[in-house]
Coordinates of C-alpha atoms and ligand atoms in Angstrom, one line a residue:
Chain A
M1 CA -27.6 -11.6 -0.6
K2 CA -28.5 -9.0 2.0
E3 CA -32.1 -8.3 2.8
T4 CA -33.2 -6.6 -0.3
E5 CA -35.5 -4.0 1.3
K6 CA -35.5 -1.4 -1.4
I7 CA -34.1 -0.7 -4.8
L8 CA -31.9 2.4 -4.6
L9 CA -30.6 2.7 -8.2
E10 CA -32.3 1.4 -11.2
V11 CA -31.3 1.4 -14.9
H12 CA -33.6 0.5 -17.7
K13 CA -32.5 -0.3 -21.3
L14 CA -29.6 2.1 -21.1
K15 CA -27.9 2.7 -24.4
K16 CA -24.8 4.8 -24.9
N17 CA -23.0 5.8 -28.1
Y18 CA -19.6 7.4 -28.7
G19 CA -20.1 8.9 -32.2
N20 CA -21.8 6.2 -34.3
K21 CA -20.5 3.4 -32.2
E22 CA -22.8 1.9 -29.6
I23 CA -20.8 1.1 -26.5
L24 CA -23.6 0.1 -24.1
H25 CA -26.4 -2.0 -25.7
G26 CA -29.4 -1.6 -23.4
I27 CA -28.3 -2.3 -19.9
D28 CA -30.9 -3.4 -17.3
F29 CA -29.5 -3.2 -13.8
S30 CA -30.4 -2.3 -10.2
V31 CA -28.8 -1.9 -6.9
H32 CA -30.5 -2.3 -3.5
R33 CA -29.8 -0.1 -0.6
G34 CA -26.8 -1.3 1.3
E35 CA -25.8 -3.7 -1.4
V36 CA -22.2 -4.0 -2.7
V37 CA -22.0 -4.8 -6.4
V38 CA -18.8 -5.4 -8.2
L39 CA -18.6 -4.9 -12.0
L40 CA -16.1 -7.1 -13.8
G41 CA -15.3 -7.4 -17.4
P42 CA -12.4 -7.2 -19.9
S43 CA -10.8 -3.9 -20.7
G44 CA -12.9 -1.8 -23.1
C45 CA -16.2 -3.5 -22.3
G46 CA -17.7 -0.3 -21.1
K47 CA -17.5 -0.4 -17.3
S48 CA -16.2 3.1 -16.9
T49 CA -18.6 4.4 -19.4
F50 CA -21.5 2.8 -17.5
L51 CA -20.4 4.4 -14.2
R52 CA -20.0 7.8 -15.9
C53 CA -23.5 7.6 -17.3
L54 CA -24.8 6.9 -13.8
N55 CA -23.7 10.3 -12.5
G56 CA -24.3 12.3 -15.7
L57 CA -20.7 12.7 -16.9
E58 CA -21.8 11.1 -20.1
E59 CA -25.1 11.7 -22.0
I60 CA -27.1 8.6 -22.7
Q61 CA -28.9 7.9 -26.0
S62 CA -31.8 6.0 -24.6
G63 CA -33.1 4.3 -21.5
S64 CA -33.6 5.7 -18.1
I65 CA -31.9 5.9 -14.7
L66 CA -33.8 6.1 -11.5
L67 CA -32.4 7.0 -8.1
D68 CA -34.6 6.3 -5.1
G69 CA -37.6 5.8 -7.4
S70 CA -37.4 9.1 -9.3
I71 CA -36.0 9.5 -12.8
I72 CA -32.7 11.4 -12.9
S73 CA -31.9 10.9 -16.6
D74 CA -34.6 12.9 -18.3
G75 CA -32.9 16.2 -18.4
K76 CA -35.4 17.8 -16.0
A77 CA -33.5 17.1 -12.8
E78 CA -30.2 19.0 -12.5
W79 CA -27.2 16.7 -12.6
Y80 CA -25.2 18.8 -10.2
A81 CA -27.9 18.3 -7.5
I82 CA -28.1 14.6 -8.2
R83 CA -24.3 14.2 -8.1
Q84 CA -24.4 15.3 -4.5
K85 CA -26.1 12.0 -3.7
I86 CA -23.8 9.9 -5.9
G87 CA -20.2 9.9 -4.8
M88 CA -17.6 8.9 -7.4
V89 CA -13.9 8.1 -7.1
F90 CA -11.8 7.7 -10.2
Q91 CA -8.7 5.8 -11.2
S92 CA -6.6 8.9 -11.8
Y93 CA -5.6 10.8 -8.7
D94 CA -8.1 13.5 -9.0
L95 CA -7.6 15.7 -6.0
F96 CA -7.4 19.4 -6.7
P97 CA -3.6 20.1 -6.6
H98 CA -4.0 23.8 -5.6
M99 CA -6.0 22.9 -2.4
T100 CA -4.9 21.3 0.8
V101 CA -6.4 18.0 1.8
I102 CA -9.0 19.6 4.0
E103 CA -9.9 22.2 1.4
N104 CA -10.4 19.4 -1.1
I105 CA -12.8 17.8 1.2
L106 CA -14.7 20.9 2.2
L107 CA -15.3 22.3 -1.3
G108 CA -18.3 20.2 -2.2
P109 CA -20.1 20.4 1.2
L110 CA -19.6 24.1 1.5
K111 CA -20.1 25.3 -2.1
A112 CA -22.4 22.7 -3.6
Q113 CA -24.4 21.8 -0.5
K114 CA -24.0 25.1 1.3
R115 CA -23.6 23.4 4.7
K116 CA -22.2 25.0 7.8
K117 CA -18.4 25.1 8.0
N118 CA -17.9 23.9 11.6
E119 CA -20.3 21.0 11.1
V120 CA -18.6 19.9 7.9
E121 CA -15.1 20.3 9.4
K122 CA -16.1 18.1 12.2
Q123 CA -17.3 15.4 9.9
A124 CA -14.2 15.7 7.7
A125 CA -12.0 15.3 10.7
E126 CA -13.9 12.1 11.8
L127 CA -13.6 10.7 8.3
L128 CA -9.9 11.5 8.0
E129 CA -9.3 10.0 11.3
R130 CA -11.0 6.8 10.1
V131 CA -8.7 6.5 7.1
G132 CA -5.7 7.4 9.3
L133 CA -4.9 10.7 7.6
L134 CA -6.1 13.4 10.1
D135 CA -2.5 14.5 10.6
R136 CA -2.1 15.2 6.9
K137 CA -5.1 17.5 6.6
D138 CA -3.1 20.6 5.8
D139 CA -0.8 19.0 3.3
Y140 CA -1.1 19.5 -0.4
P141 CA -1.9 16.5 -2.6
A142 CA 1.7 16.6 -4.1
Q143 CA 3.0 15.7 -0.6
L144 CA 0.9 12.5 -0.4
S145 CA 1.5 9.0 -1.8
G146 CA -0.8 7.5 -4.3
G147 CA -2.6 5.4 -1.7
Q148 CA -3.1 8.4 0.6
K149 CA -4.4 10.5 -2.2
Q150 CA -7.0 7.9 -3.1
R151 CA -8.1 7.6 0.6
V152 CA -8.5 11.4 0.6
A153 CA -10.5 11.2 -2.6
I154 CA -12.8 8.6 -0.9
V155 CA -13.2 10.9 2.1
R156 CA -14.0 13.8 -0.2
A157 CA -16.8 11.8 -1.8
L158 CA -18.1 10.5 1.6
C159 CA -18.2 13.9 3.2
M160 CA -21.1 14.7 0.8
N161 CA -23.2 12.0 2.6
P162 CA -23.9 10.3 -0.7
E163 CA -26.5 7.6 -0.9
I164 CA -24.3 5.5 -3.2
M165 CA -20.6 5.4 -4.0
L166 CA -19.2 4.6 -7.4
F167 CA -15.6 3.4 -7.6
D168 CA -13.8 3.1 -10.9
E169 CA -10.6 1.1 -10.6
V170 CA -9.4 3.2 -7.7
T171 CA -6.4 1.0 -7.1
A172 CA -5.4 0.5 -10.7
S173 CA -2.6 3.1 -10.8
L174 CA -1.3 2.4 -7.3
D175 CA 1.9 0.7 -6.4
P176 CA 1.1 -2.8 -5.1
E177 CA 2.0 -2.0 -1.5
M178 CA -0.5 0.8 -1.4
V179 CA -3.4 -1.2 -2.9
R180 CA -4.2 -2.8 0.4
E181 CA -4.7 0.4 2.4
V182 CA -7.2 1.6 0.0
L183 CA -9.1 -1.6 -0.3
D184 CA -9.3 -1.8 3.5
V185 CA -11.1 1.5 3.6
M186 CA -13.5 0.3 1.0
K187 CA -14.1 -2.9 2.8
E188 CA -14.9 -1.1 6.0
L189 CA -17.3 1.1 4.2
A190 CA -19.0 -1.9 2.8
Q191 CA -19.3 -3.4 6.2
Q192 CA -20.9 -0.3 7.5
G193 CA -23.7 -0.7 5.0
M194 CA -22.8 1.8 2.3
T195 CA -24.3 1.1 -1.1
M196 CA -21.4 0.6 -3.5
L197 CA -20.8 0.0 -7.1
I198 CA -17.2 -1.1 -7.7
V199 CA -15.2 -1.6 -10.8
T200 CA -12.0 -3.4 -10.0
H201 CA -9.5 -5.9 -11.3
E202 CA -8.6 -7.1 -7.8
M203 CA -10.3 -10.5 -7.9
N204 CA -9.7 -11.5 -4.3
F205 CA -11.1 -8.2 -3.1
A206 CA -14.1 -8.5 -5.4
R207 CA -14.8 -12.0 -4.1
S208 CA -14.7 -11.0 -0.5
V209 CA -16.5 -7.6 -0.6
A210 CA -19.2 -8.2 -3.2
D211 CA -22.8 -9.2 -2.5
R212 CA -23.2 -9.7 -6.2
I213 CA -20.9 -9.8 -9.2
V214 CA -22.1 -8.3 -12.5
F215 CA -20.0 -9.5 -15.5
I216 CA -20.1 -7.2 -18.5
D217 CA -18.7 -8.0 -21.9
E218 CA -18.9 -5.9 -25.1
G219 CA -21.4 -3.5 -23.6
C220 CA -23.9 -6.1 -22.3
I221 CA -24.4 -7.7 -18.9
V222 CA -23.5 -11.3 -19.6
E223 CA -23.8 -12.8 -16.1
E224 CA -25.0 -11.8 -12.7
S225 CA -24.4 -14.0 -9.7
E226 CA -23.2 -14.3 -6.1
P227 CA -19.4 -14.2 -5.8
E228 CA -18.9 -17.8 -4.7
Q229 CA -20.9 -19.0 -7.7
F230 CA -19.2 -16.6 -10.1
F231 CA -15.7 -17.4 -9.1
T232 CA -16.1 -21.2 -8.7
A233 CA -18.6 -22.0 -11.4
P234 CA -19.3 -19.2 -13.8
Q235 CA -22.4 -19.9 -16.0
T236 CA -21.1 -18.5 -19.2
E237 CA -18.1 -19.4 -21.3
R238 CA -17.2 -15.7 -21.7
A239 CA -16.9 -15.3 -17.9
Q240 CA -14.9 -18.5 -17.7
R241 CA -12.4 -17.2 -20.2
F242 CA -12.2 -13.9 -18.4
L243 CA -11.5 -15.6 -15.1
D244 CA -8.8 -17.8 -16.7
I245 CA -6.8 -14.7 -17.5
F246 CA -6.6 -13.9 -13.8
S247 CA -6.0 -17.5 -12.6
Y248 CA -2.2 -17.0 -12.6
E249 CA -2.4 -14.2 -10.2
N250 CA -3.6 -16.0 -7.2
Chain B
M1 CA 29.7 71.9 -18.7
S2 CA 27.3 72.6 -21.5
D3 CA 29.3 70.3 -23.8
W4 CA 28.2 67.4 -21.7
G5 CA 25.3 66.0 -23.6
I6 CA 23.7 64.3 -20.7
N7 CA 23.0 67.7 -19.2
V8 CA 20.3 68.1 -21.8
I9 CA 18.2 65.8 -19.7
F10 CA 18.4 67.9 -16.6
Q11 CA 18.0 71.3 -18.2
G12 CA 14.9 73.2 -17.1
Q13 CA 11.9 71.0 -16.9
N14 CA 13.2 68.3 -19.3
F15 CA 13.4 65.4 -17.0
L16 CA 10.1 66.2 -15.3
R17 CA 8.5 66.4 -18.7
L18 CA 9.9 63.0 -19.7
L19 CA 8.5 61.5 -16.6
E20 CA 5.2 63.1 -17.3
G21 CA 5.3 61.6 -20.8
L22 CA 6.1 58.2 -19.2
G23 CA 3.1 58.7 -17.0
V24 CA 0.9 59.0 -20.1
S25 CA 2.3 55.8 -21.5
M26 CA 1.9 54.0 -18.2
R27 CA -1.7 55.2 -17.8
I28 CA -2.6 53.7 -21.2
A29 CA -0.7 50.5 -20.3
V30 CA -2.4 50.1 -16.9
V31 CA -5.9 50.8 -18.2
S32 CA -5.6 48.4 -21.1
V33 CA -3.9 45.7 -19.0
L34 CA -6.7 45.8 -16.5
I35 CA -9.4 45.7 -19.1
S36 CA -7.5 43.0 -21.0
S37 CA -7.1 40.8 -17.9
V38 CA -10.8 40.8 -17.0
C39 CA -12.1 40.5 -20.6
G40 CA -9.3 38.1 -21.5
I41 CA -10.5 35.6 -18.8
F42 CA -14.0 35.7 -20.2
L43 CA -12.8 35.4 -23.8
G44 CA -10.5 32.5 -22.8
L45 CA -13.4 30.7 -21.1
L46 CA -15.7 31.3 -24.1
M47 CA -12.9 29.8 -26.3
T48 CA -13.2 26.5 -24.4
S49 CA -17.0 26.5 -24.9
R50 CA -18.9 23.4 -25.9
Y51 CA -20.5 25.3 -28.8
V52 CA -18.6 25.4 -32.1
A53 CA -20.2 28.7 -33.1
V54 CA -19.0 30.4 -29.9
R55 CA -15.5 29.0 -30.3
S56 CA -15.2 30.0 -34.0
L57 CA -16.5 33.5 -33.3
C58 CA -13.9 34.0 -30.6
R59 CA -11.3 32.5 -32.9
S60 CA -12.1 35.0 -35.7
Y61 CA -11.8 37.9 -33.3
L62 CA -8.4 36.7 -32.2
E63 CA -7.2 36.1 -35.8
A64 CA -8.5 39.5 -36.9
V65 CA -6.7 41.3 -34.1
R66 CA -3.5 39.3 -34.9
I67 CA -3.4 39.5 -38.6
V68 CA -3.7 43.3 -38.8
P69 CA -0.7 45.2 -37.4
L70 CA -1.5 47.1 -34.3
L71 CA -0.5 50.4 -35.9
V72 CA -3.1 49.9 -38.6
W73 CA -5.7 49.3 -35.8
L74 CA -4.7 52.6 -34.3
F75 CA -5.0 54.4 -37.6
V76 CA -8.3 52.8 -38.4
F77 CA -9.8 53.8 -35.0
Y78 CA -8.3 57.2 -34.9
F79 CA -8.5 58.5 -38.5
E80 CA -11.0 56.3 -40.4
L81 CA -13.6 55.8 -37.7
T82 CA -13.8 59.5 -37.0
K83 CA -14.4 60.1 -40.7
V84 CA -17.1 57.4 -40.9
L85 CA -18.9 58.2 -37.6
H86 CA -18.2 61.9 -37.7
L87 CA -17.0 62.0 -34.1
Q88 CA -13.6 63.0 -32.9
L89 CA -12.2 60.7 -30.2
P90 CA -9.3 61.9 -28.2
A91 CA -6.1 60.1 -29.2
E92 CA -5.4 58.7 -25.7
F93 CA -8.9 57.2 -25.5
V94 CA -8.4 55.6 -28.9
A95 CA -5.1 54.2 -27.6
D96 CA -6.9 52.7 -24.5
I97 CA -9.5 51.1 -26.8
V98 CA -7.1 49.6 -29.3
F99 CA -4.7 48.3 -26.7
S100 CA -7.6 46.7 -24.8
I101 CA -8.8 45.0 -27.9
W102 CA -5.4 43.7 -28.6
G103 CA -4.6 42.7 -25.0
T104 CA -8.0 41.0 -24.6
A105 CA -7.3 38.8 -27.6
E106 CA -3.8 37.8 -26.5
M107 CA -4.8 37.3 -22.9
G108 CA -7.8 35.3 -24.0
D109 CA -5.6 33.0 -26.0
L110 CA -3.3 32.5 -23.0
V111 CA -6.3 31.7 -20.8
R112 CA -7.6 29.2 -23.3
G113 CA -4.2 27.5 -23.5
A114 CA -4.0 27.3 -19.7
V115 CA -7.5 26.0 -19.3
T116 CA -7.2 23.3 -22.0
S117 CA -3.8 22.2 -20.6
L118 CA -5.5 21.1 -17.4
P119 CA -6.3 17.4 -17.3
A120 CA -10.0 16.6 -18.1
H121 CA -10.5 14.7 -14.9
Q122 CA -10.0 17.9 -12.9
R123 CA -13.2 19.2 -14.3
E124 CA -15.0 15.9 -13.8
S125 CA -13.8 15.7 -10.2
G126 CA -15.3 19.1 -9.6
L127 CA -18.6 18.0 -11.2
A128 CA -18.5 14.8 -9.2
V129 CA -18.6 16.7 -5.9
G130 CA -21.8 18.4 -7.0
L131 CA -20.4 21.7 -8.2
T132 CA -22.2 23.5 -11.0
R133 CA -20.4 24.1 -14.2
W134 CA -19.7 27.7 -13.2
Q135 CA -18.5 26.7 -9.7
V136 CA -16.1 24.3 -11.3
Y137 CA -14.6 27.1 -13.3
R138 CA -14.5 29.4 -10.3
Y139 CA -13.0 27.0 -7.7
V140 CA -11.2 24.3 -9.7
I141 CA -10.2 25.5 -13.2
L142 CA -9.4 29.2 -13.0
P143 CA -7.2 29.0 -9.9
Q144 CA -5.1 26.4 -11.6
A145 CA -5.2 28.0 -15.0
V146 CA -4.0 31.4 -13.5
R147 CA -1.0 29.7 -11.9
R148 CA -0.1 28.2 -15.3
L149 CA -0.6 31.4 -17.3
L150 CA 0.8 34.0 -15.0
P151 CA 4.4 33.9 -16.3
S152 CA 3.2 34.3 -19.9
A153 CA 0.6 36.9 -18.9
I154 CA 3.2 39.0 -17.2
N155 CA 5.4 38.8 -20.3
L156 CA 2.4 40.0 -22.3
V157 CA 2.1 43.0 -19.9
T158 CA 5.7 44.0 -20.5
R159 CA 5.1 43.7 -24.2
M160 CA 2.0 45.9 -23.9
I161 CA 4.0 48.5 -21.9
K162 CA 6.7 48.7 -24.5
T163 CA 4.2 48.7 -27.4
T164 CA 2.4 51.8 -26.1
S165 CA 5.2 53.8 -27.7
L166 CA 3.3 53.3 -31.0
V167 CA 0.6 55.8 -29.9
V168 CA 3.0 58.6 -30.7
L169 CA 1.9 58.0 -34.3
I170 CA -1.6 59.1 -33.6
G171 CA -0.4 62.2 -31.8
V172 CA -0.5 61.2 -28.2
V173 CA 2.1 63.2 -26.4
E174 CA 3.9 60.5 -24.4
V175 CA 7.5 59.9 -23.4
L176 CA 8.8 59.3 -26.9
K177 CA 7.1 62.4 -28.2
I178 CA 8.5 64.6 -25.5
G179 CA 11.9 63.1 -26.0
Q180 CA 11.7 64.1 -29.7
Q181 CA 10.7 67.6 -28.7
I182 CA 13.6 67.9 -26.3
I183 CA 16.0 66.7 -29.1
E184 CA 14.5 69.2 -31.5
V185 CA 15.2 72.2 -29.3
S186 CA 18.6 71.1 -28.1
I187 CA 20.2 69.4 -31.2
L188 CA 21.9 72.6 -32.5
K189 CA 23.5 73.4 -29.2
V190 CA 24.2 69.8 -28.1
P191 CA 24.9 67.5 -31.0
T192 CA 24.7 64.4 -28.8
A193 CA 21.3 65.3 -27.3
S194 CA 19.4 62.6 -29.2
F195 CA 21.8 59.9 -27.9
W196 CA 21.2 60.9 -24.3
V197 CA 17.5 61.4 -24.6
Y198 CA 17.0 57.9 -26.1
A199 CA 19.4 56.5 -23.6
I200 CA 17.3 57.8 -20.7
I201 CA 14.1 56.6 -22.3
F202 CA 15.6 53.2 -22.7
F203 CA 16.6 53.3 -19.1
L204 CA 13.1 54.4 -17.9
Y205 CA 11.4 51.5 -19.8
F206 CA 14.0 49.1 -18.5
I207 CA 13.4 50.2 -14.9
I208 CA 9.7 49.5 -15.3
C209 CA 9.8 46.3 -17.3
W210 CA 12.8 44.6 -15.7
P211 CA 11.3 44.0 -12.2
I212 CA 8.1 42.7 -13.8
S213 CA 10.1 40.2 -15.8
L214 CA 12.0 39.1 -12.7
W215 CA 8.7 38.7 -10.9
A216 CA 7.5 36.5 -13.7
K217 CA 10.6 34.3 -13.5
H218 CA 10.2 34.0 -9.7
L219 CA 6.5 32.9 -10.0
E220 CA 7.4 30.5 -12.7
K221 CA 9.9 28.8 -10.4
R222 CA 7.6 28.8 -7.4
W223 CA 4.6 27.4 -9.1
Q224 CA 6.0 24.9 -11.6
Ligands
LIG301 N1 -14.5 9.5 -25.0 C1 -14.6 8.4 -25.8 N2 -14.8 8.6 -27.1 C2 -14.9 7.5 -27.9 N3 -14.8 6.3 -27.5 C3 -14.7 6.0 -26.1 C4 -14.5 7.1 -25.2 N4 -14.4 6.6 -24.0 C5 -14.4 5.3 -24.1 N5 -14.6 4.9 -25.4 C6 -14.7 3.5 -25.9 O1 -15.7 2.9 -25.3 C7 -15.5 1.6 -24.9 C8 -15.7 1.3 -23.5 O2 -14.7 2.1 -22.7 P1 -14.6 2.1 -21.2 O3 -13.6 3.0 -20.8 O4 -16.0 2.2 -20.6 O5 -14.1 0.6 -20.9 P2 -13.7 -0.1 -19.5 O6 -14.5 -1.3 -19.4 O7 -13.8 0.9 -18.4 O8 -12.2 -0.5 -19.8 P3 -11.0 -0.5 -18.8 O9 -11.1 -1.8 -18.0 O10 -9.8 -0.6 -19.7 O11 -11.0 0.7 -18.0 C9 -14.0 1.3 -25.4 O12 -14.1 0.7 -26.7 C10 -13.5 2.7 -25.6 O13 -12.6 2.7 -26.7
LIG302 MG1 -12.3 1.9 -17.2

């Protein structure tokens, strides 16, 4: 594990219901600054729900969430302000179809953060350059491939200068040949020290990028370990069963 | 030449008066379309509110406007309301009000339909980049919703233009009324007068509504 200087995100006893059904049963969890955590778990176990709770897209029933030491889940802090520090990229292509690539990227920094246009434009250009899409900045999302759209979505989140990035299966609806280009971008981000919380079904990627694997099943954290340990000798039978499903892939 | 029925139209001030009448109809249409567009957007957004009470209130308004025929609304406002409130509103003003109430309801339902047809993750992506709820509407939802609803909104506008002819029944002197007056004075001399007058009114409405319909079709193609 990296030097664990400081806890950036902390979750205590988080519970989440949909209707009468409890989906998350009291999650305790934390991420250190600069750490890359990959969440694994079978479909429907609550990974997406958990990420959505972290940036206030879902209300939680009990427990607390702290960012940088201060509570963000008590209703006093405004979520729209907190979300500027928590970048999120979803599985579905979620660019705004009526805006060009650059307009998509500038919307948050200009309207939510009220930053200066030329400063943000410069940063956006640098980020686009890094993901190899600077020449597409005036295109509309419909003109891009799935992989390109997801790279733009990542840039859009990064341009807010977030403290932490949440990724929810961002390669799950991509054609196989495009998965790589998106994972490469995420890998580079990880190497540059971005704090990241990643939900993915790409096991090789998880193994190579993660500082820590968190395995969730049926709304509980079942196992937490370093990737080598998790993939070679999982401590729980549930994690073992989960890994068996993927063993044909590699 | 006087046996040519069509000459009725061009005798004296007739054609000019018809145009003036058309002007009255169009003024009512334009005013109510403008009011309906602005209020309709707000009604439409309210109809997608998180609060059940707000939604059902809007819904009842829409249903009330739809269930009762427009002509009855005109009569209620023009004859009954004046009796109850003891104040005489000018017929054209009543027309503006009733058409705005109707247009707002219909426009609101179109806006609601367009907004709810957008995928939920559009809203969430907007929130995720730190926009407030209002900013999400302003920059993400409405621009996309407007593109979706424009063709049907324009159809509503042509429907409103045509339906203004109802106001003749509360005594507004518009194109139809003037047509009838022209027919009345000419019918003895020119038996075909009514045919020509209605033909020209048909033509005038067509000239106005047809380009609007074409425009709607064009936008539909461009934005689909
Ligand atoms: N809006 C909702 N209303 C009711 N139940 C929901 C809702 N969203 C998710 N659920 C339920 O919550 C549980 C967890 O869903 P979630 O999407 O978080 O799973 P996940 O781990 O992300 O699965 P996947 O790997 O398939 O994405 C599932 O049982 C799901 O059916
Ligand atoms: Mg999911």
